[in-house]
GROMACS .gro file of C-alpha atoms in nm:
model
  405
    1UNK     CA    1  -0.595   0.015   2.835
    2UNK     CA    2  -0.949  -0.165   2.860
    3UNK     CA    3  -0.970  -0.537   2.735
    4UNK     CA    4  -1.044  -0.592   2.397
    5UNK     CA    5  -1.451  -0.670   2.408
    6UNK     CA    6  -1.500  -0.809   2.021
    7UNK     CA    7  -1.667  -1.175   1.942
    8UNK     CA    8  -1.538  -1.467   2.031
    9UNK     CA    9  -1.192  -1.528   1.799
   10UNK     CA   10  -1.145  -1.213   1.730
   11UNK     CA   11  -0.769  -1.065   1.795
   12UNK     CA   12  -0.703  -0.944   2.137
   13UNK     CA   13  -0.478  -0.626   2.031
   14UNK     CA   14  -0.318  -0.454   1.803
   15UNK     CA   15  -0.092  -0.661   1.592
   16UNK     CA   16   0.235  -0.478   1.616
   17UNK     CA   17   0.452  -0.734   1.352
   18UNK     CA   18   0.198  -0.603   1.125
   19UNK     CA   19   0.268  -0.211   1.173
   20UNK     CA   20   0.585  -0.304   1.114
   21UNK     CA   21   0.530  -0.474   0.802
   22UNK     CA   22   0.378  -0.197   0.691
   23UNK     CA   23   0.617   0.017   0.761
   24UNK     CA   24   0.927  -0.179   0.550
   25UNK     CA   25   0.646  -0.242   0.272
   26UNK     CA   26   0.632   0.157   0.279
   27UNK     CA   27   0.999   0.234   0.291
   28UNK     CA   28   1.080  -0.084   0.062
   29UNK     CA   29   0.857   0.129  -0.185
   30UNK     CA   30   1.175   0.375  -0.184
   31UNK     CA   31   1.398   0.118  -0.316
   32UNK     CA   32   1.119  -0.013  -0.593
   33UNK     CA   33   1.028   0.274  -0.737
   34UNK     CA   34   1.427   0.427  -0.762
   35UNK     CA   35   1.474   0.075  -0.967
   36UNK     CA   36   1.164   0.109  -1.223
   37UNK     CA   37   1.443   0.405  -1.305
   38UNK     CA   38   1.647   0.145  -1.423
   39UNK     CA   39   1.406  -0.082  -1.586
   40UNK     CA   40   1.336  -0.168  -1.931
   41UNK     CA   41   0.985  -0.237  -1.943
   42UNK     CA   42   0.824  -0.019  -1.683
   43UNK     CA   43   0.698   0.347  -1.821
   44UNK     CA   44   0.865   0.563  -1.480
   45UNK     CA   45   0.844   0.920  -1.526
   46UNK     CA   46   1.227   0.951  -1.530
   47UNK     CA   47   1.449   0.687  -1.710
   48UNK     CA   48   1.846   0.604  -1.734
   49UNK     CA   49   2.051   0.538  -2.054
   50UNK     CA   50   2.124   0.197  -1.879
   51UNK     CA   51   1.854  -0.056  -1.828
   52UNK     CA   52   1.865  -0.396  -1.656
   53UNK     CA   53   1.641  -0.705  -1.735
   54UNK     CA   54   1.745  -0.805  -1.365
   55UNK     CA   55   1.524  -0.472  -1.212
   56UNK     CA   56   1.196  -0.638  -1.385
   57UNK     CA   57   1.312  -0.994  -1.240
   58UNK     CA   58   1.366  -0.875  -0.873
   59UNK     CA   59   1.044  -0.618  -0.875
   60UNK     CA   60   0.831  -0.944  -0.907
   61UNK     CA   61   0.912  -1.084  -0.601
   62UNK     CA   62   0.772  -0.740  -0.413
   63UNK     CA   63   0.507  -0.710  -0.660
   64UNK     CA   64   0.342  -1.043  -0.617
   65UNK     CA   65   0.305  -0.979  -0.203
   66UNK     CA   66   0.353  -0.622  -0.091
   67UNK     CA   67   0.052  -0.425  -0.195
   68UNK     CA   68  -0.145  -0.678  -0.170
   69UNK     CA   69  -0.044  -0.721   0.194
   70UNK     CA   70  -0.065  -0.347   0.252
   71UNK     CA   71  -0.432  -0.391   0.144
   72UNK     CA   72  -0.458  -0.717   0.366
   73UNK     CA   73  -0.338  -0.507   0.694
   74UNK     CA   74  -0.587  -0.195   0.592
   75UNK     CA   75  -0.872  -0.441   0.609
   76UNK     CA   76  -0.791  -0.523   0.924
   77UNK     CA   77  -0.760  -0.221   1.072
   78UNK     CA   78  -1.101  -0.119   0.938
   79UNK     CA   79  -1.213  -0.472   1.183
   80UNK     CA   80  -1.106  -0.300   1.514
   81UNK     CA   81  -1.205   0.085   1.359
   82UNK     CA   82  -1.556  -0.072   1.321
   83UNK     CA   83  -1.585  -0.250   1.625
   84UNK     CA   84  -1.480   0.102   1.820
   85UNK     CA   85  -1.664   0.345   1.595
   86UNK     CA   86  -1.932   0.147   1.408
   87UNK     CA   87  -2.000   0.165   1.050
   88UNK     CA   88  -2.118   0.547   1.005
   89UNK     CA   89  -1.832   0.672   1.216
   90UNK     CA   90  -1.555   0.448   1.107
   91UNK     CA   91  -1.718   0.581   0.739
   92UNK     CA   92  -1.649   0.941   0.828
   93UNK     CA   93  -1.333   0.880   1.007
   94UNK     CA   94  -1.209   0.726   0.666
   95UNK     CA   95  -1.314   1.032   0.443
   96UNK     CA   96  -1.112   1.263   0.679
   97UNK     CA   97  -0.762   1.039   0.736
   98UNK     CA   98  -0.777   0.901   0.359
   99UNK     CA   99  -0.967   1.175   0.172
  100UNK     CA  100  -0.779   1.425   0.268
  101UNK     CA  101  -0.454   1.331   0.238
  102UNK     CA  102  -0.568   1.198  -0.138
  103UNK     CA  103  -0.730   1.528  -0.254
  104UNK     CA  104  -0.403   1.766  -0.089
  105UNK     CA  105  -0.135   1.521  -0.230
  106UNK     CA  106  -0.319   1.469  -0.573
  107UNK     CA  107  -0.335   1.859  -0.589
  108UNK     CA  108  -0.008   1.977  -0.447
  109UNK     CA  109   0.247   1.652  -0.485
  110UNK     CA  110   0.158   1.440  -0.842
  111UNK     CA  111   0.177   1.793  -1.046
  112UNK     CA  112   0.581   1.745  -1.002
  113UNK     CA  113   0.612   1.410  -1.139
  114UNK     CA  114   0.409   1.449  -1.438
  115UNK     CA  115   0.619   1.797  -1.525
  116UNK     CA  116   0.934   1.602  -1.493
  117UNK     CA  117   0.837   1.363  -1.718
  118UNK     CA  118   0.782   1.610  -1.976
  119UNK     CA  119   1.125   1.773  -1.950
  120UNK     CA  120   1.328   1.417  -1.896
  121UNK     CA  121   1.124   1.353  -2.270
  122UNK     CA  122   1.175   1.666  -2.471
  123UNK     CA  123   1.518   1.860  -2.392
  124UNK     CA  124   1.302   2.175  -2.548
  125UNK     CA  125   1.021   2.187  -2.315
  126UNK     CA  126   1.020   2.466  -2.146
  127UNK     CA  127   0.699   2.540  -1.986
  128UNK     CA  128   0.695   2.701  -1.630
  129UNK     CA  129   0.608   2.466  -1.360
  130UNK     CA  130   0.258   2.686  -1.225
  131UNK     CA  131   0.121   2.696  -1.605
  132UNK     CA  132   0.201   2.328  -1.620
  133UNK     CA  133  -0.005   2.286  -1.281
  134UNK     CA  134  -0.307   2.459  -1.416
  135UNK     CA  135  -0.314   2.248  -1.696
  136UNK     CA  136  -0.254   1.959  -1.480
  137UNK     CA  137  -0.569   2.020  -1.299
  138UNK     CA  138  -0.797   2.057  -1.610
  139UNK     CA  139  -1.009   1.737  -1.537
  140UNK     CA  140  -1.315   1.588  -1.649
  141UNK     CA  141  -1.561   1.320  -1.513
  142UNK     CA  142  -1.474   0.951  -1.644
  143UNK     CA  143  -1.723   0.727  -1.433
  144UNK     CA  144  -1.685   0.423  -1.656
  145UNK     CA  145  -1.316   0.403  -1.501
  146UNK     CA  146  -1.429   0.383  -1.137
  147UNK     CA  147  -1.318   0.473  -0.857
  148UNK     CA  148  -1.105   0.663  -1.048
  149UNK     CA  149  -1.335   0.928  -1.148
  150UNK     CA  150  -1.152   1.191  -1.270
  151UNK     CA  151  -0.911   1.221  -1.584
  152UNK     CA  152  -0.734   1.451  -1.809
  153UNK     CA  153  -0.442   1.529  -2.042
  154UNK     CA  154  -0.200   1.513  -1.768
  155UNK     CA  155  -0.390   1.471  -1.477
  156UNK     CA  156  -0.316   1.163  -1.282
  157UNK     CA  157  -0.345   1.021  -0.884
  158UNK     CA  158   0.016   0.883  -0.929
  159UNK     CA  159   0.137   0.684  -0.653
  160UNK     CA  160  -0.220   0.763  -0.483
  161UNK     CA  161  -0.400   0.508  -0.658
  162UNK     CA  162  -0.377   0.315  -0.348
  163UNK     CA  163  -0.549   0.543  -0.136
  164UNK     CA  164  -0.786   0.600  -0.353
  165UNK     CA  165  -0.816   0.208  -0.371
  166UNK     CA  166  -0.851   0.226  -0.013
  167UNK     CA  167  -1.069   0.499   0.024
  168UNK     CA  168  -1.324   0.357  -0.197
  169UNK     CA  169  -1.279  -0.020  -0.065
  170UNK     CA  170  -1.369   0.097   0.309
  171UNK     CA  171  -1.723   0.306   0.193
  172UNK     CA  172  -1.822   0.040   0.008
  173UNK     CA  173  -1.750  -0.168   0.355
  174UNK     CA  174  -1.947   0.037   0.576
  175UNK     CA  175  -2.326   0.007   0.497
  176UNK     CA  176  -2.215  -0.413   0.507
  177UNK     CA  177  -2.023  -0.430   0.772
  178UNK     CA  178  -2.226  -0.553   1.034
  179UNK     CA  179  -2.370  -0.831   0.818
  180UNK     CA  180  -1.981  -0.911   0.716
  181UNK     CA  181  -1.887  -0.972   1.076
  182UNK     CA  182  -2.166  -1.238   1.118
  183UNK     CA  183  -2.071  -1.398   0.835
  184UNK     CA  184  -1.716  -1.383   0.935
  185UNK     CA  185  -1.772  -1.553   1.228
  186UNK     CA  186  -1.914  -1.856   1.059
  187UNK     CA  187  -1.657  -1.872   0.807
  188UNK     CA  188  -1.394  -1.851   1.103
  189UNK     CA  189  -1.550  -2.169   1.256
  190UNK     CA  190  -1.546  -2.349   0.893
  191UNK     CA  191  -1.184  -2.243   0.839
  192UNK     CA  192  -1.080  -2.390   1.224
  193UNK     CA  193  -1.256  -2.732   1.129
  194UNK     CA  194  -1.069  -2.733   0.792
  195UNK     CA  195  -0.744  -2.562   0.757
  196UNK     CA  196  -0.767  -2.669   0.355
  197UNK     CA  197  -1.009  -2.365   0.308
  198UNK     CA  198  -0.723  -2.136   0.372
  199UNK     CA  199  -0.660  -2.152  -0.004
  200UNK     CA  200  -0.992  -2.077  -0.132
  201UNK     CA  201  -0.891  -1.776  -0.208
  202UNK     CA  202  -0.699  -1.869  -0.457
  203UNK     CA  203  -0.972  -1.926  -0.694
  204UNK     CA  204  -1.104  -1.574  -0.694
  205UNK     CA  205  -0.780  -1.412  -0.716
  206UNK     CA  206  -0.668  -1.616  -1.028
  207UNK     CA  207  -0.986  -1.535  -1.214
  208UNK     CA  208  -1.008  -1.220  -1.112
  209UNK     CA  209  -0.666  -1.132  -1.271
  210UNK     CA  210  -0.705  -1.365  -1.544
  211UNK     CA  211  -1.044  -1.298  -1.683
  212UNK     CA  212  -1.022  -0.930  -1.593
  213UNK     CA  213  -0.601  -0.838  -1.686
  214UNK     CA  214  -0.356  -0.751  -1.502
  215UNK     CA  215  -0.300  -0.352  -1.451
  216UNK     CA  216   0.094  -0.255  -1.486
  217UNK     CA  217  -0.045   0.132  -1.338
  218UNK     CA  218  -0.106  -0.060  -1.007
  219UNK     CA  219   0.138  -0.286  -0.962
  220UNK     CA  220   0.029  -0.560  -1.161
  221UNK     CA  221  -0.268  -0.703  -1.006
  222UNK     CA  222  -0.625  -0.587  -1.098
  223UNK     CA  223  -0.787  -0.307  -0.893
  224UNK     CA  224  -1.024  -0.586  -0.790
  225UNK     CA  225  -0.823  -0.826  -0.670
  226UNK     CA  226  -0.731  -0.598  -0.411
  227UNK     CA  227  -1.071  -0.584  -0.256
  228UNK     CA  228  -1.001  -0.940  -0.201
  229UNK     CA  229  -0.705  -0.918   0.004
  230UNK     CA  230  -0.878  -0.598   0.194
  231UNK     CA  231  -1.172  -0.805   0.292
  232UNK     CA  232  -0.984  -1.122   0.413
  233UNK     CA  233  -0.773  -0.896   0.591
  234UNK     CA  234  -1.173  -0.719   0.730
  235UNK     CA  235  -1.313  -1.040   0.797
  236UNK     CA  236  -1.086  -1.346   0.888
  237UNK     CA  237  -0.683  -1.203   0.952
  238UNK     CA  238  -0.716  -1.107   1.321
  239UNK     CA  239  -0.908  -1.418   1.397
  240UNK     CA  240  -0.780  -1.672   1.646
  241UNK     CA  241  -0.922  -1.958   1.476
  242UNK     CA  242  -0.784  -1.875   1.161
  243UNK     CA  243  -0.437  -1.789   1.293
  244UNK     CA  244  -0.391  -2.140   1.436
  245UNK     CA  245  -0.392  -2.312   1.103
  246UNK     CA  246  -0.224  -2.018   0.960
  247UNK     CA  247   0.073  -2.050   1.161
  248UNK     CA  248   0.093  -2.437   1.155
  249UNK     CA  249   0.042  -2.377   0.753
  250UNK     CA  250   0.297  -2.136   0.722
  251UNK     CA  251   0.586  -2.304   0.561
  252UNK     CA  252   0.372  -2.540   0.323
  253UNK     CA  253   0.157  -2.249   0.168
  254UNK     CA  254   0.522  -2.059   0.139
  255UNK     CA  255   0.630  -2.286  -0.061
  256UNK     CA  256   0.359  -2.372  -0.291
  257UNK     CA  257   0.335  -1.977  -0.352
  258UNK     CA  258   0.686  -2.021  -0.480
  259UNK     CA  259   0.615  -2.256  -0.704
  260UNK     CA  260   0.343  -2.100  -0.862
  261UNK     CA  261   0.520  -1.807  -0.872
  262UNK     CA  262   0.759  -1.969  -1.073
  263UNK     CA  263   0.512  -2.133  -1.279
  264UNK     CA  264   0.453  -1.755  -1.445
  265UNK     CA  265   0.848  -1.711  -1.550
  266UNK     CA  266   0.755  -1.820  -1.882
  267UNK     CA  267   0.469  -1.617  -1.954
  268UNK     CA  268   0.645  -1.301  -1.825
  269UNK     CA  269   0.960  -1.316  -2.038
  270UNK     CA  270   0.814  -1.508  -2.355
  271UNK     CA  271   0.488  -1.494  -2.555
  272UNK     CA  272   0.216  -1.264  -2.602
  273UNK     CA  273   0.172  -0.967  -2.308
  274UNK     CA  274   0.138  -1.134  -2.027
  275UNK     CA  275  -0.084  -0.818  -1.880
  276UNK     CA  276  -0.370  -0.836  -2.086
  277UNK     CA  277  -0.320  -1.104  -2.440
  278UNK     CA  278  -0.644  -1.366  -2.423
  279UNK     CA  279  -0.436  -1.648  -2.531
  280UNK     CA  280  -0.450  -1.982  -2.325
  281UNK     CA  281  -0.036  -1.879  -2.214
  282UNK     CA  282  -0.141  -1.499  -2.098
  283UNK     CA  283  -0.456  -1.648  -1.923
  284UNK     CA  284  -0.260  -1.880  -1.691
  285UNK     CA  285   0.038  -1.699  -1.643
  286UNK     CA  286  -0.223  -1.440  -1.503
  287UNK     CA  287  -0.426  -1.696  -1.280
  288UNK     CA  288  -0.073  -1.837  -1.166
  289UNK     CA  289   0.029  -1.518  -1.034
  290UNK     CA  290  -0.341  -1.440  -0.855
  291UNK     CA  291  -0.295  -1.753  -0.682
  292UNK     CA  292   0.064  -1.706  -0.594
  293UNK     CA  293   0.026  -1.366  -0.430
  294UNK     CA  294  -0.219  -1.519  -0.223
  295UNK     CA  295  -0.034  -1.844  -0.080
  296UNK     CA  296   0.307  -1.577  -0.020
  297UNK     CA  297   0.055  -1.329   0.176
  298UNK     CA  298  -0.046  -1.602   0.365
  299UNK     CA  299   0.298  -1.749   0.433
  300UNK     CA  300   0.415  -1.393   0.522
  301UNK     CA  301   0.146  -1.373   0.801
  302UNK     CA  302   0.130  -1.757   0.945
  303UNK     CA  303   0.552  -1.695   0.949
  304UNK     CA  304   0.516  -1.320   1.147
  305UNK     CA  305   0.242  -1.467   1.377
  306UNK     CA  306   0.513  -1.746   1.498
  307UNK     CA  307   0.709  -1.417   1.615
  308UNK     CA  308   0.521  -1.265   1.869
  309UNK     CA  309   0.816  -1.026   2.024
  310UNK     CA  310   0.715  -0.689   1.846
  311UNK     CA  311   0.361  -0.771   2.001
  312UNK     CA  312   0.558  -0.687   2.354
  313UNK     CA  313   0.835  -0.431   2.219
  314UNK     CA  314   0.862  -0.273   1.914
  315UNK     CA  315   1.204  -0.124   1.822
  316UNK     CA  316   1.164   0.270   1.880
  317UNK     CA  317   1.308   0.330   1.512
  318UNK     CA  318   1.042   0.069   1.359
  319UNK     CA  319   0.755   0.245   1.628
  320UNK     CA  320   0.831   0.540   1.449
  321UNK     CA  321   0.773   0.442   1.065
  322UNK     CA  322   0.505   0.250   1.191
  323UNK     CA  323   0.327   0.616   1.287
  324UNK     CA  324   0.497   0.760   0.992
  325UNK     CA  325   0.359   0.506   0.680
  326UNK     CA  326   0.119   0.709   0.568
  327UNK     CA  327   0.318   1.055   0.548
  328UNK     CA  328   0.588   0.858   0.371
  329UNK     CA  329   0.413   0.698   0.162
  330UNK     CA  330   0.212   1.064   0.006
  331UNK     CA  331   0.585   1.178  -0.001
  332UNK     CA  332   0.772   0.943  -0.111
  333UNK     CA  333   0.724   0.924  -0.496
  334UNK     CA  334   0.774   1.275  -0.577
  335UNK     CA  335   1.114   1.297  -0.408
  336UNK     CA  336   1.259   0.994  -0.598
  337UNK     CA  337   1.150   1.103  -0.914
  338UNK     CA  338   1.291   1.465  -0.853
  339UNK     CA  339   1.635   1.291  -0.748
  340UNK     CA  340   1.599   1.049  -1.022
  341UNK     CA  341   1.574   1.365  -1.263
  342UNK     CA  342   1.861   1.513  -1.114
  343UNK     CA  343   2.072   1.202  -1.133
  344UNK     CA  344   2.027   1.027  -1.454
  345UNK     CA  345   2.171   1.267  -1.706
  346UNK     CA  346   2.526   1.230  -1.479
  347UNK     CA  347   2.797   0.985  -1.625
  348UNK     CA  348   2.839   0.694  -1.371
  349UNK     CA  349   2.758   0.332  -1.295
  350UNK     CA  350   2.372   0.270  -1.267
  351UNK     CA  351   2.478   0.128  -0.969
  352UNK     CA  352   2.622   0.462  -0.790
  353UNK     CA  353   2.324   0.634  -0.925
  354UNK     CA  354   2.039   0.384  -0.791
  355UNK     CA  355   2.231   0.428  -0.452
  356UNK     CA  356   2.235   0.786  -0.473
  357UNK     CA  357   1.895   0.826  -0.554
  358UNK     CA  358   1.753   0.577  -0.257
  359UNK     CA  359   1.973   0.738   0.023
  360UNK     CA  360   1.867   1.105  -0.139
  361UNK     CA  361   1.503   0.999  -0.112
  362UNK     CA  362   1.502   0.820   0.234
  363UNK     CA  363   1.707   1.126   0.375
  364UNK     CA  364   1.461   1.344   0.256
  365UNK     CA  365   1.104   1.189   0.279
  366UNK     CA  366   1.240   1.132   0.668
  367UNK     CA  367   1.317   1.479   0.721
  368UNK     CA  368   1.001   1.629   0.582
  369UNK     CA  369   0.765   1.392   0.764
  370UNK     CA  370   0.955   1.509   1.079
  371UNK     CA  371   1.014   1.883   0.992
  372UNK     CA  372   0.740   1.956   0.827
  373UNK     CA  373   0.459   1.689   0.911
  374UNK     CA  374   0.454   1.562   1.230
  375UNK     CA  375   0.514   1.865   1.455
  376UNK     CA  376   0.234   2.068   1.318
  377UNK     CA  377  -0.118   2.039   1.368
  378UNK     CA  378  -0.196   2.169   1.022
  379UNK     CA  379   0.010   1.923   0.841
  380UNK     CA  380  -0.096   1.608   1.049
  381UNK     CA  381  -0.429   1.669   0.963
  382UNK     CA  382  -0.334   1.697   0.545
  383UNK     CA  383  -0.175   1.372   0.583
  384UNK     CA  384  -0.383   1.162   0.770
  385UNK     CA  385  -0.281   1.159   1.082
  386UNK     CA  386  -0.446   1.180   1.446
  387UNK     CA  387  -0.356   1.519   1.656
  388UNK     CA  388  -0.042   1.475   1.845
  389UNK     CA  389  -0.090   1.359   2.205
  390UNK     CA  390  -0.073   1.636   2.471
  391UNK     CA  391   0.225   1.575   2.675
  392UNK     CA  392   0.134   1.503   3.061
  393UNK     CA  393   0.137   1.737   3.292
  394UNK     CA  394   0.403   1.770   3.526
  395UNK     CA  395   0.373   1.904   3.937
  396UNK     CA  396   0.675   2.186   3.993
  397UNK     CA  397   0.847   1.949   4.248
  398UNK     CA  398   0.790   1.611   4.149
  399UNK     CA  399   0.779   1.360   3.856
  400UNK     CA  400   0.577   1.341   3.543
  401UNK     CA  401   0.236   1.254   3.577
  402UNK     CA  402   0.184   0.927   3.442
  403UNK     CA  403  -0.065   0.877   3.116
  404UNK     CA  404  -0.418   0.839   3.108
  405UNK     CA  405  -0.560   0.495   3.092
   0.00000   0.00000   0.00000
């Protein structure tokens, strides 16, 4: 492979402790959305008889960093896709491996949830699943909600909402992009002189999500705070300059995200709703959690960056979710709320039946991305991946050729 022929800071390679993040974010979102199943307070499509306060306690400590830090690691992704492609390209390269994947999943996959939750509600509903799916599809125009454009009766993105998130974040990216890196070069150099400016964006994030509310449909933070995290992760993640006082700030900004995280315990489980209520206790609980999700994203990459060994190897089994994240994550949340369906009208500990339901799921989500994703050319191209690489050709009497360069 060539050498890496960016501006001055920027990272030399791909950062391979971040596909891997990525990748347990993706399959961690297995285990998450099998506990909202569980949980009081969330509206899931399917619910148990038996609810734990103790599911809404432990989702906040994924909530607060792991969307936000799958937005962080898009962002910079879309750094090295511009650099190769530049902005038109790396525009049209996003439409293909995002928007079509969102309009084939949104059309074939989020039907199934949405019928579910119908007959999990009303014992008496009966209606076949392809009249269900026409109806499902009835749509209208709804601008004012941007970038989700579209809405209906039933119809719904689902567990999309982040590509569509996505999608949107990197064509609004690409007419600015080439003015964004200069300025990110400057702001690299300001950052290296003062390592305090690391937590600048703190400020945004807490008013963003205080002055604008929380939204419980994607994962509690406002649609526009992840822009934030997308563009840090665009214009200063991958920088050398910045990962210096990153990684020397690691442990500090860890735990000074705790402790604002902890700072919102009150809000969440007393008072007015935490989500959206104007009062002085909703406002700050909000801001508290903005600025919290920003110090643990920060920790979580300044503490990764210190480990540099899946930079040289990564496990084969990690290597392969890593490929894999996207697939999984289209599939995932209609095969736990299927098995969830399945599962909750049985007698049984919650327990047994939270188990059942994430080893169901993972079994399955695996075994169609590998059966019936990533060995056709067809299917790799619904779901947003590259073609497969041709295999190397090999002489009669000798070994296998080695790769291209």
């Amino acid at each position: 492979m060539g050498a890496d022929t960016g501006p001055p800071g920027a990272g030399s390679g791909r950062r391979g402790e971040l596909d891997v993040l990525r990748a347990i974010v993706v399959v961690g979102l297995v285990f998450f959305h099998s506990a909202l199943v569980f949980s009081p307070d969330d509206d899931f499509y399917v619910k148990d008889a038996t609810t734990t306060d103790a599911v809404t306690v432990l989702a906040g400590f994924g909530v607060v960093w792991a969307m936000p830090m799958l937005f962080l690691v898009a962002g910079l992704g879309a750094r090295h896709s511009v650099r190769r492609r530049g902005p038109a390209r790396f525009a049209r390269e996003r439409l293909l491996r995002l928007g079509v994947p969102l309009v084939f999943g949104t059309v074939v996959l989020c039907p199934l949830p949405q019928w579910l939750r119908l007959r999990a509600a009303d014992p008496a509903y009966d209606e076949p699943y392809l009249a269900f799916w026409g109806r499902f599809l009835s749509v209208r125009p709804d601008p004012a909600d941007f970038p989700f454009v579209l809405e209906g009766e039933h119809f719904e993105t689902g567990h999309l909402w982040f590509v569509v998130l996505l999608l949107a974040f990197c064509l609004l990216l690409a007419p600015f992009a080439t003015a964004l890196t200069g300025w990110a070069d400057r702001a690299a150099v300001s950052v290296g002189r003062r390592p305090a400016l690391l937590l600048l964006p703190t400020l945004p994030l807490a008013a963003v999500n205080a002055l604008l509310g929380m939204e419980e449909d994607y994962a509690g933070w406002n649609r526009w705070a992840y822009l934030l995290f997308f563009a840090y992760g665009f214009l200063l993640a991958d920088d050398e300059r910045v990962r210096v006082p990153t990684r020397r700030a690691a442990v500090r900004v860890g735990v000074l995200g705790v402790a604002l995280f902890a700072g919102t315990a009150p809000g969440f489980v007393a008072g007015d709703d935490p989500f959206t209520a104007w009062t002085p206790a909703a406002l700050a609980t909000r801001a508290l959690f903005g600025a919290a999700g920003w110090c643990w994203v920060l920790a979580i990459l300044g503490l990764l960056d210190r480990r540099p060994r899946f930079r040289r190897r990564m496990p084969p089994f990690l290597a392969y979710l890593a490929v894999a994240a996207l697939p999984l994550y289209v599939l995932h949340q209609p095969v736990v709320v299927a098995y969830a369906y399945g599962t909750v009208g049985r007698s049984g500990p919650a327990g047994v039946k939270y188990a059942v339901i994430v080893a169901a799921s993972l079994v399955t989500v695996v075994l169609l991305y590998e059966l019936g994703v990533r060995r056709w050319a067809v299917t790799r191209w619904l779901f947003g991946m590259r073609p497969a690489p041709r295999a190397a050709a090999r002489p009669k009497d000798g070994p296998p050729s080695p790769p291209a360069p």
